[in-house]
PDB file of C-alpha atoms and ligand atoms in Angstrom:
ATOM      1  CA  MET A   1     -44.024 191.670 -86.612  1.00  0.00           C
ATOM      2  CA  SER A   2     -42.809 195.234 -87.131  1.00  0.00           C
ATOM      3  CA  HIS A   3     -45.333 198.476 -87.255  1.00  0.00           C
ATOM      4  CA  GLU A   4     -43.070 200.764 -88.516  1.00  0.00           C
ATOM      5  CA  LEU A   5     -44.964 202.066 -91.879  1.00  0.00           C
ATOM      6  CA  PRO A   6     -43.208 201.526 -95.736  1.00  0.00           C
ATOM      7  CA  LYS A   7     -41.573 204.703 -97.118  1.00  0.00           C
ATOM      8  CA  VAL A   8     -43.742 206.628 -99.343  1.00  0.00           C
ATOM      9  CA  LEU A   9     -42.829 206.607-102.905  1.00  0.00           C
ATOM     10  CA  ILE A  10     -45.678 207.757-104.664  1.00  0.00           C
ATOM     11  CA  PRO A  11     -48.105 210.151-102.158  1.00  0.00           C
ATOM     12  CA  GLU A  12     -51.745 209.956-102.283  1.00  0.00           C
ATOM     13  CA  ASN A  13     -52.437 213.393-103.863  1.00  0.00           C
ATOM     14  CA  LYS A  14     -49.560 212.116-106.672  1.00  0.00           C
ATOM     15  CA  ILE A  15     -52.026 208.860-106.863  1.00  0.00           C
ATOM     16  CA  LYS A  16     -55.579 210.881-107.578  1.00  0.00           C
ATOM     17  CA  GLN A  17     -53.971 213.293-110.016  1.00  0.00           C
ATOM     18  CA  LYS A  18     -52.547 210.190-112.308  1.00  0.00           C
ATOM     19  CA  ILE A  19     -56.050 208.355-111.615  1.00  0.00           C
ATOM     20  CA  GLN A  20     -57.896 211.629-112.918  1.00  0.00           C
ATOM     21  CA  ASP A  21     -55.326 211.866-116.350  1.00  0.00           C
ATOM     22  CA  LEU A  22     -55.668 207.912-116.890  1.00  0.00           C
ATOM     23  CA  ALA A  23     -59.541 208.512-116.802  1.00  0.00           C
ATOM     24  CA  THR A  24     -59.298 211.322-118.738  1.00  0.00           C
ATOM     25  CA  GLU A  25     -57.857 209.593-121.651  1.00  0.00           C
ATOM     26  CA  ILE A  26     -59.662 206.572-121.402  1.00  0.00           C
ATOM     27  CA  ALA A  27     -63.130 208.572-121.658  1.00  0.00           C
ATOM     28  CA  PHE A  28     -61.574 210.054-124.721  1.00  0.00           C
ATOM     29  CA  ASP A  29     -60.637 207.065-126.471  1.00  0.00           C
ATOM     30  CA  TYR A  30     -63.316 205.379-125.897  1.00  0.00           C
ATOM     31  CA  ARG A  31     -66.177 208.121-126.781  1.00  0.00           C
ATOM     32  CA  GLY A  32     -69.366 206.638-128.069  1.00  0.00           C
ATOM     33  CA  LYS A  33     -68.376 203.299-126.563  1.00  0.00           C
ATOM     34  CA  GLU A  34     -69.517 201.418-123.629  1.00  0.00           C
ATOM     35  CA  ILE A  35     -66.668 199.920-121.550  1.00  0.00           C
ATOM     36  CA  THR A  36     -66.145 196.415-119.875  1.00  0.00           C
ATOM     37  CA  ALA A  37     -64.019 197.174-117.063  1.00  0.00           C
ATOM     38  CA  ILE A  38     -61.841 194.011-115.373  1.00  0.00           C
ATOM     39  CA  CYS A  39     -60.665 194.596-111.937  1.00  0.00           C
ATOM     40  CA  VAL A  40     -57.867 191.710-111.199  1.00  0.00           C
ATOM     41  CA  LEU A  41     -58.417 190.781-107.786  1.00  0.00           C
ATOM     42  CA  LYS A  42     -56.920 191.391-105.208  1.00  0.00           C
ATOM     43  CA  GLY A  43     -54.356 194.017-106.004  1.00  0.00           C
ATOM     44  CA  SER A  44     -56.253 196.017-108.134  1.00  0.00           C
ATOM     45  CA  TYR A  45     -59.452 196.623-106.178  1.00  0.00           C
ATOM     46  CA  VAL A  46     -58.518 200.086-104.505  1.00  0.00           C
ATOM     47  CA  PHE A  47     -57.358 201.593-108.003  1.00  0.00           C
ATOM     48  CA  PHE A  48     -59.827 200.021-109.976  1.00  0.00           C
ATOM     49  CA  ALA A  49     -62.518 201.714-107.534  1.00  0.00           C
ATOM     50  CA  ASP A  50     -60.899 204.929-107.610  1.00  0.00           C
ATOM     51  CA  LEU A  51     -60.348 204.559-111.647  1.00  0.00           C
ATOM     52  CA  ILE A  52     -63.881 203.802-112.659  1.00  0.00           C
ATOM     53  CA  ARG A  53     -65.463 206.462-110.504  1.00  0.00           C
ATOM     54  CA  LYS A  54     -63.741 208.936-112.900  1.00  0.00           C
ATOM     55  CA  ILE A  55     -64.476 207.511-116.410  1.00  0.00           C
ATOM     56  CA  ASP A  56     -67.416 209.394-117.487  1.00  0.00           C
ATOM     57  CA  LEU A  57     -69.046 206.831-119.857  1.00  0.00           C
ATOM     58  CA  PRO A  58     -71.481 203.927-119.350  1.00  0.00           C
ATOM     59  CA  LEU A  59     -69.275 201.049-118.070  1.00  0.00           C
ATOM     60  CA  SER A  60     -69.886 197.683-116.256  1.00  0.00           C
ATOM     61  CA  CYS A  61     -67.821 195.927-113.926  1.00  0.00           C
ATOM     62  CA  GLU A  62     -66.154 192.284-113.717  1.00  0.00           C
ATOM     63  CA  PHE A  63     -63.906 190.224-111.501  1.00  0.00           C
ATOM     64  CA  ILE A  64     -61.306 187.911-111.765  1.00  0.00           C
ATOM     65  CA  GLY A  65     -58.711 186.794-109.343  1.00  0.00           C
ATOM     66  CA  LEU A  66     -55.174 185.568-110.296  1.00  0.00           C
ATOM     67  CA  SER A  67     -52.530 184.837-108.017  1.00  0.00           C
ATOM     68  CA  SER A  68     -48.859 184.123-108.533  1.00  0.00           C
ATOM     69  CA  TYR A  69     -46.772 185.383-105.632  1.00  0.00           C
ATOM     70  CA  GLY A  70     -48.284 183.948-102.731  1.00  0.00           C
ATOM     71  CA  ASP A  71     -46.427 185.175 -99.715  1.00  0.00           C
ATOM     72  CA  LYS A  72     -43.180 185.955-101.408  1.00  0.00           C
ATOM     73  CA  THR A  73     -41.748 189.209-103.049  1.00  0.00           C
ATOM     74  CA  GLU A  74     -40.548 186.987-106.518  1.00  0.00           C
ATOM     75  CA  SER A  75     -43.413 186.027-109.037  1.00  0.00           C
ATOM     76  CA  SER A  76     -43.776 182.028-108.740  1.00  0.00           C
ATOM     77  CA  GLY A  77     -44.031 182.120-112.549  1.00  0.00           C
ATOM     78  CA  GLU A  78     -47.021 179.892-112.167  1.00  0.00           C
ATOM     79  CA  VAL A  79     -50.409 182.098-112.619  1.00  0.00           C
ATOM     80  CA  LYS A  80     -53.294 180.903-110.652  1.00  0.00           C
ATOM     81  CA  LEU A  81     -57.151 181.286-111.427  1.00  0.00           C
ATOM     82  CA  THR A  82     -58.774 181.786-108.285  1.00  0.00           C
ATOM     83  CA  LEU A  83     -61.833 183.663-109.252  1.00  0.00           C
ATOM     84  CA  ASP A  84     -63.541 183.983-113.100  1.00  0.00           C
ATOM     85  CA  LEU A  85     -65.636 186.480-114.810  1.00  0.00           C
ATOM     86  CA  THR A  86     -69.869 185.826-114.363  1.00  0.00           C
ATOM     87  CA  GLU A  87     -70.465 187.418-117.826  1.00  0.00           C
ATOM     88  CA  PRO A  88     -69.312 186.246-121.436  1.00  0.00           C
ATOM     89  CA  LEU A  89     -66.871 189.092-123.409  1.00  0.00           C
ATOM     90  CA  GLN A  90     -67.998 188.403-126.737  1.00  0.00           C
ATOM     91  CA  GLY A  91     -68.251 191.879-128.589  1.00  0.00           C
ATOM     92  CA  ARG A  92     -67.515 193.837-125.741  1.00  0.00           C
ATOM     93  CA  HIS A  93     -64.782 196.768-125.432  1.00  0.00           C
ATOM     94  CA  VAL A  94     -62.942 195.654-122.604  1.00  0.00           C
ATOM     95  CA  ILE A  95     -60.154 197.124-120.300  1.00  0.00           C
ATOM     96  CA  ILE A  96     -57.863 195.409-117.822  1.00  0.00           C
ATOM     97  CA  ILE A  97     -57.422 197.131-114.752  1.00  0.00           C
ATOM     98  CA  GLU A  98     -54.166 195.922-112.872  1.00  0.00           C
ATOM     99  CA  ASP A  99     -52.545 197.439-109.850  1.00  0.00           C
ATOM    100  CA  ILE A 100     -48.815 196.413-111.295  1.00  0.00           C
ATOM    101  CA  VAL A 101     -47.239 194.505-114.249  1.00  0.00           C
ATOM    102  CA  ASP A 102     -43.686 193.573-112.653  1.00  0.00           C
ATOM    103  CA  SER A 103     -42.679 190.286-114.627  1.00  0.00           C
ATOM    104  CA  GLY A 104     -45.665 190.527-116.849  1.00  0.00           C
ATOM    105  CA  LEU A 105     -46.478 186.592-116.410  1.00  0.00           C
ATOM    106  CA  THR A 106     -50.008 187.545-114.810  1.00  0.00           C
ATOM    107  CA  MET A 107     -50.893 190.053-117.652  1.00  0.00           C
ATOM    108  CA  GLN A 108     -49.772 187.549-120.103  1.00  0.00           C
ATOM    109  CA  TYR A 109     -51.719 184.728-118.969  1.00  0.00           C
ATOM    110  CA  LEU A 110     -54.623 187.081-118.636  1.00  0.00           C
ATOM    111  CA  VAL A 111     -54.694 188.522-122.027  1.00  0.00           C
ATOM    112  CA  ASN A 112     -54.197 185.386-123.916  1.00  0.00           C
ATOM    113  CA  ASN A 113     -57.007 184.067-121.421  1.00  0.00           C
ATOM    114  CA  LEU A 114     -59.176 186.978-122.357  1.00  0.00           C
ATOM    115  CA  LYS A 115     -58.678 187.222-126.010  1.00  0.00           C
ATOM    116  CA  ALA A 116     -60.096 183.269-126.428  1.00  0.00           C
ATOM    117  CA  ARG A 117     -63.426 184.675-125.129  1.00  0.00           C
ATOM    118  CA  LYS A 118     -63.667 187.139-128.300  1.00  0.00           C
ATOM    119  CA  PRO A 119     -64.113 190.765-127.125  1.00  0.00           C
ATOM    120  CA  ALA A 120     -64.218 193.555-129.865  1.00  0.00           C
ATOM    121  CA  THR A 121     -61.108 195.278-128.305  1.00  0.00           C
ATOM    122  CA  LEU A 122     -58.889 194.730-125.409  1.00  0.00           C
ATOM    123  CA  LYS A 123     -56.605 197.088-123.673  1.00  0.00           C
ATOM    124  CA  VAL A 124     -54.684 197.152-120.632  1.00  0.00           C
ATOM    125  CA  CYS A 125     -54.226 200.049-118.094  1.00  0.00           C
ATOM    126  CA  THR A 126     -52.100 199.463-114.975  1.00  0.00           C
ATOM    127  CA  LEU A 127     -51.342 202.072-112.511  1.00  0.00           C
ATOM    128  CA  LEU A 128     -47.714 200.473-111.907  1.00  0.00           C
ATOM    129  CA  HIS A 129     -45.144 199.249-114.153  1.00  0.00           C
ATOM    130  CA  LYS A 130     -41.508 197.886-114.069  1.00  0.00           C
ATOM    131  CA  PRO A 131     -39.800 197.969-117.560  1.00  0.00           C
ATOM    132  CA  ASP A 132     -36.536 196.554-116.083  1.00  0.00           C
ATOM    133  CA  ALA A 133     -38.530 193.399-114.697  1.00  0.00           C
ATOM    134  CA  LEU A 134     -40.523 192.643-117.639  1.00  0.00           C
ATOM    135  CA  GLN A 135     -39.997 188.987-118.886  1.00  0.00           C
ATOM    136  CA  CYS A 136     -42.272 188.592-121.812  1.00  0.00           C
ATOM    137  CA  GLU A 137     -43.627 190.788-124.510  1.00  0.00           C
ATOM    138  CA  LEU A 138     -46.594 192.874-123.481  1.00  0.00           C
ATOM    139  CA  GLN A 139     -48.759 196.031-124.863  1.00  0.00           C
ATOM    140  CA  LEU A 140     -49.366 198.202-122.062  1.00  0.00           C
ATOM    141  CA  ASP A 141     -51.988 200.830-123.228  1.00  0.00           C
ATOM    142  CA  TYR A 142     -52.482 203.202-120.273  1.00  0.00           C
ATOM    143  CA  VAL A 143     -49.307 203.209-117.483  1.00  0.00           C
ATOM    144  CA  GLY A 144     -49.822 205.356-114.568  1.00  0.00           C
ATOM    145  CA  PHE A 145     -46.190 205.232-113.123  1.00  0.00           C
ATOM    146  CA  LYS A 146     -42.939 203.411-113.942  1.00  0.00           C
ATOM    147  CA  LEU A 147     -40.954 201.752-111.328  1.00  0.00           C
ATOM    148  CA  GLY A 148     -37.450 200.109-111.008  1.00  0.00           C
ATOM    149  CA  ARG A 149     -37.174 197.006-109.330  1.00  0.00           C
ATOM    150  CA  GLU A 150     -37.935 198.000-106.072  1.00  0.00           C
ATOM    151  CA  PHE A 151     -40.479 195.917-104.066  1.00  0.00           C
ATOM    152  CA  VAL A 152     -43.510 198.373-103.519  1.00  0.00           C
ATOM    153  CA  VAL A 153     -46.332 197.812-101.355  1.00  0.00           C
ATOM    154  CA  GLY A 154     -50.109 199.999-100.823  1.00  0.00           C
ATOM    155  CA  TYR A 155     -52.992 201.334-102.725  1.00  0.00           C
ATOM    156  CA  GLY A 156     -54.082 197.593-102.828  1.00  0.00           C
ATOM    157  CA  LEU A 157     -50.520 196.105-103.153  1.00  0.00           C
ATOM    158  CA  ASP A 158     -49.568 193.611-100.345  1.00  0.00           C
ATOM    159  CA  TYR A 159     -46.418 192.004 -98.857  1.00  0.00           C
ATOM    160  CA  ALA A 160     -47.966 188.454 -97.030  1.00  0.00           C
ATOM    161  CA  GLY A 161     -51.401 190.091 -97.289  1.00  0.00           C
ATOM    162  CA  ARG A 162     -50.659 192.999 -95.192  1.00  0.00           C
ATOM    163  CA  PHE A 163     -50.146 196.931 -96.323  1.00  0.00           C
ATOM    164  CA  ARG A 164     -53.081 196.873 -98.868  1.00  0.00           C
ATOM    165  CA  ASN A 165     -54.813 199.301 -96.794  1.00  0.00           C
ATOM    166  CA  LEU A 166     -51.839 202.089 -96.943  1.00  0.00           C
ATOM    167  CA  PRO A 167     -53.537 205.438 -99.271  1.00  0.00           C
ATOM    168  CA  TYR A 168     -49.712 205.587-100.757  1.00  0.00           C
ATOM    169  CA  ILE A 169     -47.826 203.376-102.497  1.00  0.00           C
ATOM    170  CA  GLY A 170     -44.469 202.603-100.337  1.00  0.00           C
ATOM    171  CA  ILE A 171     -41.270 200.441-100.457  1.00  0.00           C
ATOM    172  CA  LEU A 172     -40.537 198.503 -97.560  1.00  0.00           C
ATOM    173  CA  GLU A 173     -37.133 199.451 -95.957  1.00  0.00           C
ATOM    174  CA  HIS A 174     -36.786 196.309 -93.432  1.00  0.00           C
ATOM    175  CA  GLU A 175     -38.171 192.977 -92.760  1.00  0.00           C
ATOM    176  CA  HIS A 176     -41.668 192.940 -91.574  1.00  0.00           C
TER     177      HIS A 176
HETATM  178  C1  PRP B   1     -49.674 191.042-108.134  1.00  0.00           C
HETATM  179  C2  PRP B   1     -50.454 192.208-108.850  1.00  0.00           C
HETATM  180  C3  PRP B   1     -50.582 191.610-110.114  1.00  0.00           C
HETATM  181  C4  PRP B   1     -49.091 190.783-110.241  1.00  0.00           C
HETATM  182  C5  PRP B   1     -48.144 191.453-111.136  1.00  0.00           C
HETATM  183  O1  PRP B   1     -50.588 189.787-107.599  1.00  0.00           O
HETATM  184  O2  PRP B   1     -51.375 192.480-108.359  1.00  0.00           O
HETATM  185  O3  PRP B   1     -51.358 190.939-110.370  1.00  0.00           O
HETATM  186  O4  PRP B   1     -48.879 190.553-109.098  1.00  0.00           O
HETATM  187  O5  PRP B   1     -46.737 190.683-111.046  1.00  0.00           O
HETATM  188  P1  PRP B   1     -46.178 189.868-112.499  1.00  0.00           P
HETATM  189  O6  PRP B   1     -46.098 190.606-113.720  1.00  0.00           O
HETATM  190  O7  PRP B   1     -45.022 189.723-112.356  1.00  0.00           O
HETATM  191  O8  PRP B   1     -46.852 188.770-112.880  1.00  0.00           O
HETATM  192  P2  PRP B   1     -50.483 188.494-106.529  1.00  0.00           P
HETATM  193  O9  PRP B   1     -50.373 187.359-107.191  1.00  0.00           O
HETATM  194  O10 PRP B   1     -49.166 188.871-105.526  1.00  0.00           O
HETATM  195  O11 PRP B   1     -51.857 188.579-106.161  1.00  0.00           O
HETATM  196  P3  PRP B   1     -53.247 189.592-105.303  1.00  0.00           P
HETATM  197  O12 PRP B   1     -53.266 190.859-106.546  1.00  0.00           O
HETATM  198  O13 PRP B   1     -53.780 188.742-104.979  1.00  0.00           O
HETATM  199  O14 PRP B   1     -52.192 190.445-104.426  1.00  0.00           O
END
């Protein structure tokens, strides 16, 4: 197992600034309302924790677990629900907080799943988005950074379970 660190693609300070910008935009759009923020485990927990602390509005947190990559770098296309929400969403203003939309298959599954629970509104916030890799139609309401097709890790994103603890978004240059 290599101990080489992934190359920095998006440094910590750029992520921090982007999160402040997203939080300000969300707080403006939802002024006077209460939000239910949904953390998509596992990858989103770092972004989620940083983002919600910058949103200056009444907010409740829910967690859902989804997985489609296993230990691979390409989506299996089959999304597994590994953990469900604990509260109903009916009548709530829901924002899905995701680390990355790549093929979009995870988000497509999640949006359909949550719409069926009849929220008042449903929007999507993703830190990272790979427009060229998208395999379905999706509306992404808040996007942090657009990427190419490179496989990225860090700041919650893993490769075979590793690198979630990196404070930056990085690229794996060699086999690990
Ligand atoms: C990652 C990421 C997104 C999804 C995006 O999750 O956190 O949920 O892939 O990929 P897609 O747009 O191609 O569907 P993963 O399945 O690796 O599980 P994890 O969050 O537990 O790491």
